[in-house]
XYZ file of C-alpha atoms in Angstrom:
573
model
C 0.000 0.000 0.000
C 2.679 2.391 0.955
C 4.404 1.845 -2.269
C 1.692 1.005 -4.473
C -0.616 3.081 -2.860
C -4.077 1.498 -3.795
C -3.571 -1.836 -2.160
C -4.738 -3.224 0.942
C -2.449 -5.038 3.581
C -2.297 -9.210 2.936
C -0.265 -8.265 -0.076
C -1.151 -8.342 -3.603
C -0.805 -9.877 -7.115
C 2.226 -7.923 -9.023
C 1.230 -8.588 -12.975
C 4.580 -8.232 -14.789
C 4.812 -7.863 -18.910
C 7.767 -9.854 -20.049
C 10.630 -7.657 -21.038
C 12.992 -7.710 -23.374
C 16.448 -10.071 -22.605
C 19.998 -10.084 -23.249
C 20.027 -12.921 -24.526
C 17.809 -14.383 -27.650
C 13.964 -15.648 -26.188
C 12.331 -18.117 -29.280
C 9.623 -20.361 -28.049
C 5.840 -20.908 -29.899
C 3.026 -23.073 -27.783
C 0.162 -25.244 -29.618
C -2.392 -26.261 -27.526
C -5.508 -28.346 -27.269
C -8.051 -28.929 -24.545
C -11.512 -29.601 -23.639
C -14.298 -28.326 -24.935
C -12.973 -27.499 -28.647
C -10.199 -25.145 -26.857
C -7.486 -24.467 -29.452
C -4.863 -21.566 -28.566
C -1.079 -20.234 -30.306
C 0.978 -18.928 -28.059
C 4.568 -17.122 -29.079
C 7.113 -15.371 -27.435
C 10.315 -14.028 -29.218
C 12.672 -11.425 -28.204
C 16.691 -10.622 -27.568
C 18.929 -8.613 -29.267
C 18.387 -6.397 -32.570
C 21.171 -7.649 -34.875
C 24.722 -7.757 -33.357
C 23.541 -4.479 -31.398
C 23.959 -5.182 -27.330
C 22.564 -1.530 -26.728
C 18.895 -2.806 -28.137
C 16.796 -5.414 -27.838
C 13.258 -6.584 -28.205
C 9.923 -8.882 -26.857
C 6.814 -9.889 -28.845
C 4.070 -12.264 -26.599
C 1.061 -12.900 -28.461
C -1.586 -15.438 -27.659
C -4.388 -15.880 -30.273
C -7.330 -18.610 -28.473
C -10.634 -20.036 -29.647
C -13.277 -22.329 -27.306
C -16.420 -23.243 -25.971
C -16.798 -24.101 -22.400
C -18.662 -26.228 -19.836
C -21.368 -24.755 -19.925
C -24.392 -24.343 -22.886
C -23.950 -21.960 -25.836
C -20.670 -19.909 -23.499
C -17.541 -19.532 -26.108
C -14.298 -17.286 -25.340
C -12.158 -16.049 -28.080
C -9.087 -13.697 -27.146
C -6.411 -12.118 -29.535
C -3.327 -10.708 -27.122
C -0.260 -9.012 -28.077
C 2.653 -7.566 -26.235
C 5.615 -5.779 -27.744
C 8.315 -4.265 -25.825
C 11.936 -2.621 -26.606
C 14.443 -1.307 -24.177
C 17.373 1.003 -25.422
C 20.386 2.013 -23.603
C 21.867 4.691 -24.872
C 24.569 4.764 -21.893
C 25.530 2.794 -19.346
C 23.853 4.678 -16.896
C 20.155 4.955 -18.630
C 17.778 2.243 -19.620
C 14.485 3.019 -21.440
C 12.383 0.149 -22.040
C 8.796 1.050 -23.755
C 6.252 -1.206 -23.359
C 2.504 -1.574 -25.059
C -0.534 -4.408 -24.762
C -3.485 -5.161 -26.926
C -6.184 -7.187 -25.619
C -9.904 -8.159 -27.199
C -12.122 -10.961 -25.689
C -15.288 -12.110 -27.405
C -17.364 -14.344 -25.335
C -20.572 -15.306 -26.807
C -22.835 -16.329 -23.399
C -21.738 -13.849 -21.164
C -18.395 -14.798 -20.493
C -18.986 -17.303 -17.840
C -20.816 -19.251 -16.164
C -24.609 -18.659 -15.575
C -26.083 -17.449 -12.353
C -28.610 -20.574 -11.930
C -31.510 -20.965 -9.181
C -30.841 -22.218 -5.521
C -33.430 -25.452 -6.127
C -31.685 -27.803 -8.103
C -27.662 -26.631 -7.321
C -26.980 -26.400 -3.784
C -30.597 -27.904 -2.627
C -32.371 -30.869 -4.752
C -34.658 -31.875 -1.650
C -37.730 -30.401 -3.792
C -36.265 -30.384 -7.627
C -33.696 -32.583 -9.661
C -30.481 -31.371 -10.012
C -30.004 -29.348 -12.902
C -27.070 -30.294 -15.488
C -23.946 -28.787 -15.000
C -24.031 -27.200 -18.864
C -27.464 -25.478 -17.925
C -27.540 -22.350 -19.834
C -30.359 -19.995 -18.925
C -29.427 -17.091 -21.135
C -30.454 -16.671 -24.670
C -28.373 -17.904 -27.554
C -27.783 -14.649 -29.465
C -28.282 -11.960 -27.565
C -26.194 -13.068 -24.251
C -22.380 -11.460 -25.112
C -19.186 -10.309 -23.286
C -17.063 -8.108 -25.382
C -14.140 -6.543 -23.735
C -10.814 -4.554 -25.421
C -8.390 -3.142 -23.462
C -4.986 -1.384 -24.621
C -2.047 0.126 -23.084
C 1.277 2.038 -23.749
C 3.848 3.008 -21.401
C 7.409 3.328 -20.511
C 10.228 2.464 -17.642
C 12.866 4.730 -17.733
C 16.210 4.398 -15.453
C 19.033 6.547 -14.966
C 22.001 6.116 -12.677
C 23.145 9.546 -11.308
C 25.893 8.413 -9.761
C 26.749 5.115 -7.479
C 24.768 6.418 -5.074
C 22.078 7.693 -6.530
C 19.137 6.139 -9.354
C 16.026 8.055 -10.522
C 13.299 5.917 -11.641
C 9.971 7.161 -13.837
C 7.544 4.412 -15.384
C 4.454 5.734 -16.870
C 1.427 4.322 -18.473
C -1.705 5.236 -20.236
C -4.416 2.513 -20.643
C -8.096 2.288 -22.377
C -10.529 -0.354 -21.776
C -14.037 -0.971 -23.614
C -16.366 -3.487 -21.836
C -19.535 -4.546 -22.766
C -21.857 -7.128 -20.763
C -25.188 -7.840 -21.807
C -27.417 -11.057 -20.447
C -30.729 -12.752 -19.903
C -30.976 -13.870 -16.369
C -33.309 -16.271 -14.043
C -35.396 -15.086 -11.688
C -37.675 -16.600 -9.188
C -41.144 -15.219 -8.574
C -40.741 -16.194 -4.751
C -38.806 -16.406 -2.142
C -39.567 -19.714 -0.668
C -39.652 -22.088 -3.373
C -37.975 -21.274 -7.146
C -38.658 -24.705 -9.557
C -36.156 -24.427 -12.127
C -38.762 -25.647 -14.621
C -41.344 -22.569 -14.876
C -38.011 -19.406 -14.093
C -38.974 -16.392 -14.736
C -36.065 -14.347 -16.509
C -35.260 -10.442 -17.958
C -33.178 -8.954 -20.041
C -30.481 -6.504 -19.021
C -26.636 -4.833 -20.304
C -23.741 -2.940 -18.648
C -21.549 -1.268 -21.086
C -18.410 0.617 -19.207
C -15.347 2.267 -20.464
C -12.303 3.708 -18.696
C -9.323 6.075 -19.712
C -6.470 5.464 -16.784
C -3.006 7.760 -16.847
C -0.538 6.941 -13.852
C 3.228 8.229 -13.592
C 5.476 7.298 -11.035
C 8.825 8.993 -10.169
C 11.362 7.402 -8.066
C 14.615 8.366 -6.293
C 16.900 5.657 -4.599
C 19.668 6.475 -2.747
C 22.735 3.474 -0.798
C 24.816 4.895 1.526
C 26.218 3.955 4.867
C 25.651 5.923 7.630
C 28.633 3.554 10.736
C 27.373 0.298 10.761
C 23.999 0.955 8.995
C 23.231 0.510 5.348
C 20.499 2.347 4.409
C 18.503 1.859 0.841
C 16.519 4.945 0.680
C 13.238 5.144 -1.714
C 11.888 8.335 -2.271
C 8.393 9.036 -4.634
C 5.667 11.002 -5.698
C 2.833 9.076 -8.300
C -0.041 10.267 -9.775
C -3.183 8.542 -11.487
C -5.756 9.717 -13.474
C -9.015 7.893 -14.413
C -11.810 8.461 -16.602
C -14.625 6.166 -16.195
C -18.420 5.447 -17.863
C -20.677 3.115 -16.410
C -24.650 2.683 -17.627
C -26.991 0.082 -16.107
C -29.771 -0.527 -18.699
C -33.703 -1.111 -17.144
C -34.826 -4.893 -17.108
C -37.177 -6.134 -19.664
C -39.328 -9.000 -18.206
C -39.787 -11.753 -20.729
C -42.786 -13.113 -19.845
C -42.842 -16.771 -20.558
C -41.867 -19.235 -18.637
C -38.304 -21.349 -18.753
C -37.683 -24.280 -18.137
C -34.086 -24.631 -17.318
C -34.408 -28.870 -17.508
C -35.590 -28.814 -20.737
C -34.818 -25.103 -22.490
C -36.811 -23.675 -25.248
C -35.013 -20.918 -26.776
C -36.142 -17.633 -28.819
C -40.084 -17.786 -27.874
C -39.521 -14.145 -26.191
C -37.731 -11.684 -28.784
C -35.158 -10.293 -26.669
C -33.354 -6.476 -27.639
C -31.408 -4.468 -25.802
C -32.852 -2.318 -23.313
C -33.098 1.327 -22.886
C -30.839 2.674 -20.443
C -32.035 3.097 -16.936
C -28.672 4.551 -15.337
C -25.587 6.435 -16.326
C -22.476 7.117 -14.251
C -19.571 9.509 -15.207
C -16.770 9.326 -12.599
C -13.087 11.201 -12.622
C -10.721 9.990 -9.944
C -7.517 11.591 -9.761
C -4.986 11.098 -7.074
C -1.311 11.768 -6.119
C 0.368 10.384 -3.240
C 4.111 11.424 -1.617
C 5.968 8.215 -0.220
C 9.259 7.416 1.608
C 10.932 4.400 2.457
C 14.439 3.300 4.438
C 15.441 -0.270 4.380
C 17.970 -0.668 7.019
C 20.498 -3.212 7.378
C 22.665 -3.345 10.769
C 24.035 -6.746 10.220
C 21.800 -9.719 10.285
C 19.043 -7.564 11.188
C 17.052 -5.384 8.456
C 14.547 -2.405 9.031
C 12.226 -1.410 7.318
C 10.370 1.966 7.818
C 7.971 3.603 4.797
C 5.307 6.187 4.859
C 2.582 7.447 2.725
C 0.517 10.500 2.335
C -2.533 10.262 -0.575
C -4.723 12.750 -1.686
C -7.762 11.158 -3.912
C -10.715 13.020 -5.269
C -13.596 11.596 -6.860
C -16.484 13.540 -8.468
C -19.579 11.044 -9.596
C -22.599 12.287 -11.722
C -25.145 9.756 -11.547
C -27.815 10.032 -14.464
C -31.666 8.589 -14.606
C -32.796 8.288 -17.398
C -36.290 6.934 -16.397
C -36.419 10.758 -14.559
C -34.260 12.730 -17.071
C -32.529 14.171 -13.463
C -28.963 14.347 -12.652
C -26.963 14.315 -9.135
C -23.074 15.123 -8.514
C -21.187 13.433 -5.080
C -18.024 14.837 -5.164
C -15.405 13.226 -2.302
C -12.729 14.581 -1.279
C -10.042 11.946 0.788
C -6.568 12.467 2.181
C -4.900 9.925 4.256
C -1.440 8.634 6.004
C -0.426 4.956 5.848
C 2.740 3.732 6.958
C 4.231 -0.028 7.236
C 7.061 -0.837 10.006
C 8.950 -4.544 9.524
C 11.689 -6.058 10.948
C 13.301 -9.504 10.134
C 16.583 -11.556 11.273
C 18.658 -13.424 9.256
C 20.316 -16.434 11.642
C 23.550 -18.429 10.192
C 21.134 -21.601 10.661
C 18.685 -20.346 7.858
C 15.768 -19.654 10.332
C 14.353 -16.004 9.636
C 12.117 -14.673 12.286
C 10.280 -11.405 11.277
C 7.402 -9.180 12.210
C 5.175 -5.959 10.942
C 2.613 -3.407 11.090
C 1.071 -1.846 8.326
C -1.679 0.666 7.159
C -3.632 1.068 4.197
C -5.947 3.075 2.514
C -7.758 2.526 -1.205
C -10.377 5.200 -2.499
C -13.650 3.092 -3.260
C -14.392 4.015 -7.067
C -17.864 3.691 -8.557
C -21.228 3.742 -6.339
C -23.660 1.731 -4.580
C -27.608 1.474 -6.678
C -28.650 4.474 -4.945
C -26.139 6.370 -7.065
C -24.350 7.027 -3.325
C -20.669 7.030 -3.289
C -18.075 4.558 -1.153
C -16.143 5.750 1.508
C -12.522 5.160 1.235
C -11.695 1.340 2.613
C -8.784 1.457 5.128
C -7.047 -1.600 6.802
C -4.568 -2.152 9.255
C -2.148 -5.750 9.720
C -0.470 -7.368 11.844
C 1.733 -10.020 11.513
C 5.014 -12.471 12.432
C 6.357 -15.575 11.498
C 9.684 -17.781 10.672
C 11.384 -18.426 7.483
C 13.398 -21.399 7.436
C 15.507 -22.866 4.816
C 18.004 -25.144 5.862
C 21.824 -24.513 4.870
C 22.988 -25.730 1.819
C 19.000 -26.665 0.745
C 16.448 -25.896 -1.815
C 13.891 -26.276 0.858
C 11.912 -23.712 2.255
C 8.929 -23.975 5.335
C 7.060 -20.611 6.393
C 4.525 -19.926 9.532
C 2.642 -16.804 9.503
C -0.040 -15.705 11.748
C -1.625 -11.968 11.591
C -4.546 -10.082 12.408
C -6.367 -7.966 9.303
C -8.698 -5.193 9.776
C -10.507 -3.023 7.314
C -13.013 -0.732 6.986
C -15.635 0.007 4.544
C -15.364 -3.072 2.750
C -17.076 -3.593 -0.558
C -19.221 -6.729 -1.368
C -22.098 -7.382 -3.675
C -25.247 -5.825 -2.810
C -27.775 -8.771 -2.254
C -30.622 -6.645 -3.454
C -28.813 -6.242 -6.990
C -25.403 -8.254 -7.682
C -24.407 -5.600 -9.896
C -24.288 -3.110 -7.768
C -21.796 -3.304 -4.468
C -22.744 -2.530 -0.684
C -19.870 -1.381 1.824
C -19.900 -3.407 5.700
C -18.816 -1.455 8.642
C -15.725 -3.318 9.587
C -14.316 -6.602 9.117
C -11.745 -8.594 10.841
C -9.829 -11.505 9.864
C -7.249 -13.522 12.252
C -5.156 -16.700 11.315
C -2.222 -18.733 10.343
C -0.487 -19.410 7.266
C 2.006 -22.507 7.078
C 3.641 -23.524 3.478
C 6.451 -25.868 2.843
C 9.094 -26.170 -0.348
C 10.610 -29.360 -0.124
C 13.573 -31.040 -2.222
C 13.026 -34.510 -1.333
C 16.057 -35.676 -3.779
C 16.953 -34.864 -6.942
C 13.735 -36.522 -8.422
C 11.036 -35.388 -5.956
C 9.580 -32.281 -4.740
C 6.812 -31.601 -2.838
C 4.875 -28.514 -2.090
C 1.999 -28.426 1.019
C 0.132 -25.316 2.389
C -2.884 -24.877 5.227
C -4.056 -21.698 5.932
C -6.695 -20.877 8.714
C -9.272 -17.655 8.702
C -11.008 -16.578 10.950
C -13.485 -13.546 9.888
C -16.373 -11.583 11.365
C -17.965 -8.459 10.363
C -17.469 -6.717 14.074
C -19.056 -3.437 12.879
C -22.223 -2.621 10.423
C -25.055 -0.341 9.323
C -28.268 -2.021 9.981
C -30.547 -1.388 8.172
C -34.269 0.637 8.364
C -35.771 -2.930 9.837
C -32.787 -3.076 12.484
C -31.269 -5.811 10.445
C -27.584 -6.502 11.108
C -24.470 -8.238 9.672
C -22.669 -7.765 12.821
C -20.909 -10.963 13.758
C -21.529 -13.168 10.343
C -18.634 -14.371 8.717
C -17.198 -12.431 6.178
C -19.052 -13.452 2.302
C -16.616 -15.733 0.364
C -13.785 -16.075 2.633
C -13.090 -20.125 3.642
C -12.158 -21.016 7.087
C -9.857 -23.017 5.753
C -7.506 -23.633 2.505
C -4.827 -26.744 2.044
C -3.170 -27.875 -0.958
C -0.858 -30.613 -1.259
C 1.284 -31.057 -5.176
C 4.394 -33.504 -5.753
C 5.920 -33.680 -8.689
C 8.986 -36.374 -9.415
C 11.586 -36.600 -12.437
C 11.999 -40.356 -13.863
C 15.611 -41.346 -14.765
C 16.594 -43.839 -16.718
C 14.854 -45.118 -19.746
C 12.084 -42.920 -18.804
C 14.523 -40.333 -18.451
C 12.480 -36.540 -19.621
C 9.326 -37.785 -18.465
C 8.266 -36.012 -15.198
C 4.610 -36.642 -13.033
C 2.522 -34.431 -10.652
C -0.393 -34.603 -8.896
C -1.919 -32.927 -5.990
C -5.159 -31.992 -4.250
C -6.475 -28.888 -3.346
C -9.100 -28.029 -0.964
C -11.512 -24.949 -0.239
C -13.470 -24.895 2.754
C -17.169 -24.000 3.719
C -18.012 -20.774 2.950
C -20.869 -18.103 2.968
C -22.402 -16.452 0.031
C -23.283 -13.182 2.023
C -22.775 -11.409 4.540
C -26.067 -11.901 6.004
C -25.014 -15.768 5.939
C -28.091 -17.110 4.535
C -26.049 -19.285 2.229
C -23.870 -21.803 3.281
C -21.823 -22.966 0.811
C -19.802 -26.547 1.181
C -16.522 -27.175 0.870
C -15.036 -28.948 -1.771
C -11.453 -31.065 -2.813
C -10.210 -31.032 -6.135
C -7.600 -33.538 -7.510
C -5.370 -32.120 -10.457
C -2.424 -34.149 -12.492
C 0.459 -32.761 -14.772
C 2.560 -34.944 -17.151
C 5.400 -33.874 -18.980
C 7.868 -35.142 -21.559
C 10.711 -33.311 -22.519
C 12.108 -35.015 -25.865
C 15.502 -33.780 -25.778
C 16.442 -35.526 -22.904
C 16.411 -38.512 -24.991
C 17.931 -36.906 -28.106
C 19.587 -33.717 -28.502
C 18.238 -32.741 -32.007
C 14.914 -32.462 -30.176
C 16.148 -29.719 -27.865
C 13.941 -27.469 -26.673
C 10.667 -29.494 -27.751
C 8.371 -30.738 -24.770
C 4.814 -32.235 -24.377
C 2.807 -31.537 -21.330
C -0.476 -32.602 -20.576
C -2.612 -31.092 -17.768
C -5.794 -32.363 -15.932
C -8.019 -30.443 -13.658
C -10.405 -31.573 -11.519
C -9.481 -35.279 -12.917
C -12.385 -36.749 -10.824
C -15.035 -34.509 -12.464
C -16.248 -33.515 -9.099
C -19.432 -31.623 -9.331
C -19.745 -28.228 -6.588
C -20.974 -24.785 -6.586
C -18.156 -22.486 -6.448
C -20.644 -19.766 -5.425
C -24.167 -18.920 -3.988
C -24.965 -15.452 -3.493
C -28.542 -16.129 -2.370
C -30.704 -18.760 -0.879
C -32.755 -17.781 -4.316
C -30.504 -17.113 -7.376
C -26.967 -16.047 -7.897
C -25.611 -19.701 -7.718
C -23.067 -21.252 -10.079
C -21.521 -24.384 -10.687
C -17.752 -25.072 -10.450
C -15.379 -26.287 -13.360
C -15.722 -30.102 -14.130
C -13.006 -31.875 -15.407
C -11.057 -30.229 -18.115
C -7.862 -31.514 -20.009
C -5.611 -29.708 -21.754
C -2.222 -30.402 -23.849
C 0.771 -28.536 -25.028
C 3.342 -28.494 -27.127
C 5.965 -26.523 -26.970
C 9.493 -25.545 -28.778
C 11.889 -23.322 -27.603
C 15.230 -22.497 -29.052
């Protein structure tokens, strides 16, 4: 968060492009799978000519597919060129761009199906995993999204680097469905579903620069990496939420009848225009005295938001403008033993401005978070194995989850607090075995909320979507002899009970999942095969059948992936 600025504390996933290499990067992927999936895959890159002051990346990944479930395709096109230049020793300039276009006839995913017949078939059969209760035709994804940017680098002196990496990105999204719903409450038979039609177009224009100044120096027996930085983001954001048209006859979702209600798009019902711009001022010292390394950093944002929400059913307009400034700082601490064992601990702040609004065109409060946590790193001398225990305590604020009344809208909870542990291991059983286990415990509860106008209250549910507990077991081994290139894996994975709501009116079971890798790499056996290898990949190789999710004890639920296999081959050289 303090670097990053909007991130909360429990870390986060850091998406890195490929960049260009020193050395030459040739390798091209074929690959087939379930369901009709067929995908190219290239990467190239290295060197321009004999020249050692340029060089180059292309990535491009062209895929086409249906999916589990009834008339649901994908097809993406992606592309990623890069260069870097160095006109000196001292600069580096590496510009970087990304074109991306997904068409998903179906919606993109799986369908929201009723509660009868997924998670409860005490009244109505369970319906098929493939159920589809869109409409062919008119159900459609579309989303295309590119970027351009650049890293720049320059050395000042040994002591001293100045960093700037800036980005400008543009993304077109358009959702548009037909979905089930049940006329009551109590009992929903998937056979007479009553459905309507509805579409969310969006689009977003996003700037952010980020300037950085390191500094090493030595200040007695301290060693001192010093980060200073200033960032700035810029985003330009439309959101419209059409009305719902009602088709009025009934579906069966056993036995689907398509086309017998002409479906068009409907006329908008809601338009959003929102402009969030913010700049934040950081600092960091990493501090090494010995075996023992510091880390200080601090962070001071200020993020304004102005949101014009726009009826169309009343032809009125309303403006929220917010205006949020906040500090968040992060202190850590870890120590390096001669055994390998690496105790460390830290606090940490955060603070992320909540874009968008809830359906009564109201906007979010910022959500801020606070963590606390310490654990032991352990890797034994002269091994490639590694064991880590965490345990922490998360709290934020002003959480955003999906507003039960209407999933495509969000609602924010008071406060929510999660405690637990976190153990993984890395283990090198011998040269021909590895092995890789995790658990992780959660404990969560909402420990503040708004009721509501009937004195209805989250306070002390679990927090939606969040399992109690997570394991995951994988081993892989490496055959010698004359099976010498072939290598095996298989593991489980498991995801605990969990609640689709905060209110906790769904309970969700847990579920295991087996998966299975094979690979063959055909150089092994002969060296003018190089670089070729076959890999085949099986998930969920038992075809288990859950629901992933189950938002209400009505609609909203949807059925996990069954089994799905997929091959590869591959060449590099």
């Amino acid at each position: 968060s303090v670097l990053y600025g909007q991130a909360a504390p429990g870390g986060l996933v850091n998406m890195v492009r490929k960049r260009p290499t020193d050395g030459p990067v040739r390798e091209i992927q074929l690959q087939f799978g379930s369901h009709d999936r067929k995908q190219l895959a290239l990467d190239l890159g290295g060197p321009v000519g004999d020249r050692d002051d340029v060089s180059y990346r292309v990535v491009g990944v062209v895929r086409d597919g249906k999916t589990a479930f009834d008339h649901v395709e994908e097809r993406k096109h992606y592309l990623a060129p890069s260069l870097t230049l160095r006109p000196s020793d001292a600069t580096t300039l590496t510009l970087l761009a990304e074109y991306q276009k997904i068409d998903s006839p179906g919606g993109g995913g799986a369908p929201a199906l009723p509660f009868d017949g997924t998670l409860d078939t005490s009244s109505y059969p369970r319906l098929p995993r493939s159920a589809f209760v869109g409409e062919p035709g008119y159900d459609h994804f579309k989303n295309e999204q590119q970027s351009i940017g650049y890293e720049l680098e320059h050395a000042l002196s040994e002591r001293w680097t100045l960093r700037q990496n800036l980005r400008y990105m543009e993304v077109d999204t358009d959702s548009r469905r037909v979905q089930a719903f049940c006329a009551s409450a109590a009992s929903c038979d998937p056979s007479t579903l009553l459905r309507y039609a509805w579409a969310f177009p969006e689009t977003s224009k996003l700037f952010t620069l980020d300037n950085q100044a390191i500094a090493t120096f030595e200040t007695g027996r301290l060693r001192h990496t010093l980060l200073l930085g200033l960032d700035y983001s810029r985003e330009k954001s439309a959101f419209e939420e059409s009305q719902l048209t009602i088709l009025g006859t009934p579906f069966n979702a056993y036995n689907p009848v398509y086309g017998t209600t002409p479906v068009s798009r409907p006329d908008p019902g809601m338009l959003i225009d929102q402009k969030l711009s913010q700049i934040g001022f950081y600092a960091q010292d990493q501090i090494e005295i010995d075996a023992l390394t510091i880390t200080a950093s601090g962070r001071y944002d200020r993020a304004d938001t102005d949101t014009v929400t726009h009826l169309a059913t009343s032809g009125t307009a309303t403006r929220a403008e917010q205006k949020d400034r906040e500090f968040t700082g992060r202190l850590g601490a870890s120590y390096a033993f001669a055994n390998g064992v690496h105790p460390y601990a830290s606090y940490s702040t955060s603070f992320q401005p909540a874009g968008g609004t809830d359906r009564n065109g109201n906007v979010f409060d910022p959500t801020t978070g606070q963590q606390i946590e310490a654990g032991i790193k352990y890797q034994p001398t002269g091994s490639r194995s590694l064991l880590t225990l965490s345990v922490y305590q998360l709290t934020q604020q002003n959480v955003l989850t999906p507003d039960p009344a209407n999933t495509s809208f969000r609602v924010q909870s008071g406060e929510v607090r999660m405690r637990g542990f976190e153990l993984e291991g890395k283990f090198e059983l011998s040269e021909q075995l590895t092995l890789i286990a995790s658990y992780a415990h959660t404990d969560s509860e909402i420990t503040k909320d708004n009721p509501t106008a009937s004195g209805t209250s989250n306070r002390g549910n679990r927090l939606a979507f969040v399992p109690r507990h997570q394991a995951s077991l994988w081993a892989n081994y490496r055959f010698g002899g004359n099976l010498s290139g072939v290598s095996a894996g298989g593991g489980v994975r498991y995801i605990g009970q969990t609640r689709g709501n905060n209110a906790n009116t769904t309970d969700i079971p847990g579920y295991a999942l087996t998966d299975l890798a094979l690979r063959y790499d055909f150089g092994k056996r002969d060296r003018s095969l190089q670089g070729l290898e076959l890999a085949l990949n099986v998930s969920n190789l038992f075809d288990k059948r859950y629901v992933s999710t189950c938002l209400s004890t009505t609609t909203g639920c949807y059925w996990g992936e069954g089994r799905k296999v997929t091959g590869t081959l591959g060449y590099r050289w």
